[in-house]
Amino acid sequence: MLRSFLHASKLVAGLFVLLTLSYSGPVRSQDTPTSWHLMLGNPSGATSNPTDANNYLMVKPQYALSYNNSKRIPNWVSWQLNRSWLGSVRRQNDFRLDPSLPQGWYRVDGRDDFGGYDRGHMIPSADRTRSLKDNSATFLMTNIIPQSRDNNQETWRLLEQYCRELVNQGHELYILSGGAGQKYAIGRGKITIPATTWKVILVLERPGLMVRDVTTQTRTIAVSVPNEQGVNPNWRSYLTSVDQVESLTGYDFFSNVPPHIQKVIEARIDGKPRPIAPGLRYRPTLLLIGVGIAATVIVGLIGYGLDRLQKRATSPKPQLPPKLKPAPEPTPIPPATSVPTPPSAPKPKGNTPTPPSRPAVRAIERIEENLQRRAEQAQTEASVDPKAAELDLELAILKLQLSDPKPSDRPSDKDVP
Ligand code: MN
Ligand code: MN
C-alpha cells in the first residue's frame, strides 16, 4: 500500500519535471537566437547544406559566416562584439585551413599565394582576445580575404579600433564584413581578390539588448573601401549607408529587424543629420510656437515692470491718499486739548496751577466788552454808573485768580486728605 503510494508520488514528480522542461524549452528558443552572431539576421539566407556551396553557412562559437566555394573567400562574416569578448590574449598568427569545410572542397591554407595582398581578417584578431581558442579561431582562412596593405593596415585597422572604442564606452556591436566585386583570381586555389571591402555596424546602447531593442534611432555605420593601395586612412571618408552596401552585395542586412525600422536605420549615413521621423514632423512648428509664447510672455513682463517703475518715478507721493494730508490742518485744538482737560476734569477745590482755560478767557472777554459798552454809555450820559466800578472790581479779581495761582496749592496736597 505504502510502496504503491510512493511509486505514484514519484510518477507525479517526474511528470511535473517533464512538463516544466517542455514548457521552458520553447520559450527559451524564442528569445535566444541560435547564434548571437546571427541575432539580427542571415543576410544571404546561407544554409549549412554543402550543396549550397557558394552560400554555405558556418556557425562557430566566435563568429558566423557564409562561405563561397567558388571564390574561396567568405561572402560575409558576422559577429557580436562587447566587452565580454575582450581580454589580454596575444595575437596567435596561426593562419591555417578551416577543417570544418565540407569534404572534397578546396581548403585555402596560410601558405596560399595572395599575390602581394595581405591576409585580411574579417573579424579581427583583436576582437577575440578572451581566450587562446577564440583568438586562434580568427586565423582560420575562412575568415580571410586578400586585402590591399593600405586598406588592411590603415583604413580597416582604424575602423576596427574605433569599434573597440565604442565597446569600451559600454556599447554592444553587431558587425558584418566582406568583400564585393572581383579584381581577379589568384594561385592554385583561384582565390578571388575582391574589388571592394565593406563593413556594416549596428551600435546598441549596452550589452544584452535584443532585436526588439533596435529602434529608428539606433546607430548604424557602413563603409565601402576600394581594395587598393593609396586609400585614405580615414575610414570616415568612405562612409555610406547600409542600403548602399545592400545594393552593392545583394544582401539584406538586419533582416530580423522590423522592415519599417530597417528602412530608417539603413538609409542613414553615420554622422549626417538624421531624417525627421514621421512622428516628429511637426516638431519645428511646435518649437516655433513655444518660442513665440515664451517671447510674448517675456516682453509682457518687461513692459509691465517698466510701467510700474515709471509710475513710481513720476508720482512718488500718491502712495498716500490726498485726503490724509489736510487732516492735521483743522486741529489747532490739539495744543489746548492735549495739555489741560478742564471741561471733563472735575474742578479742583482751590486754585489750580493751570493757565486760564478757554471758557474763563471768554468770560473775561465778555466782561471787558460789557465794561466797554458801559464806559461808552457813561461817557454819553456824562455820569458815572456805580455799577461800572463794581464790574471793574469783579474783572480785576477774576484776572488775578486766573493768571496768578497760589504756589501753595498743589495737587499732591489735595491727594492726601
Ligand atoms: Mn586586418
Ligand atoms: Mn536590411
Coordinates of C-alpha atoms and ligand atoms in Angstrom, one line a residue, residues 120-121 147 152 156 160, ligand 1:
G120 CA 43.0 40.3 -44.2
H121 CA 40.8 39.3 -41.3
Q147 CA 43.1 42.8 -48.8
N152 CA 44.1 46.5 -44.2
W156 CA 40.4 48.9 -41.8
E160 CA 38.3 48.1 -36.1
Ligands
MN1 MN 43.1 43.2 -40.8

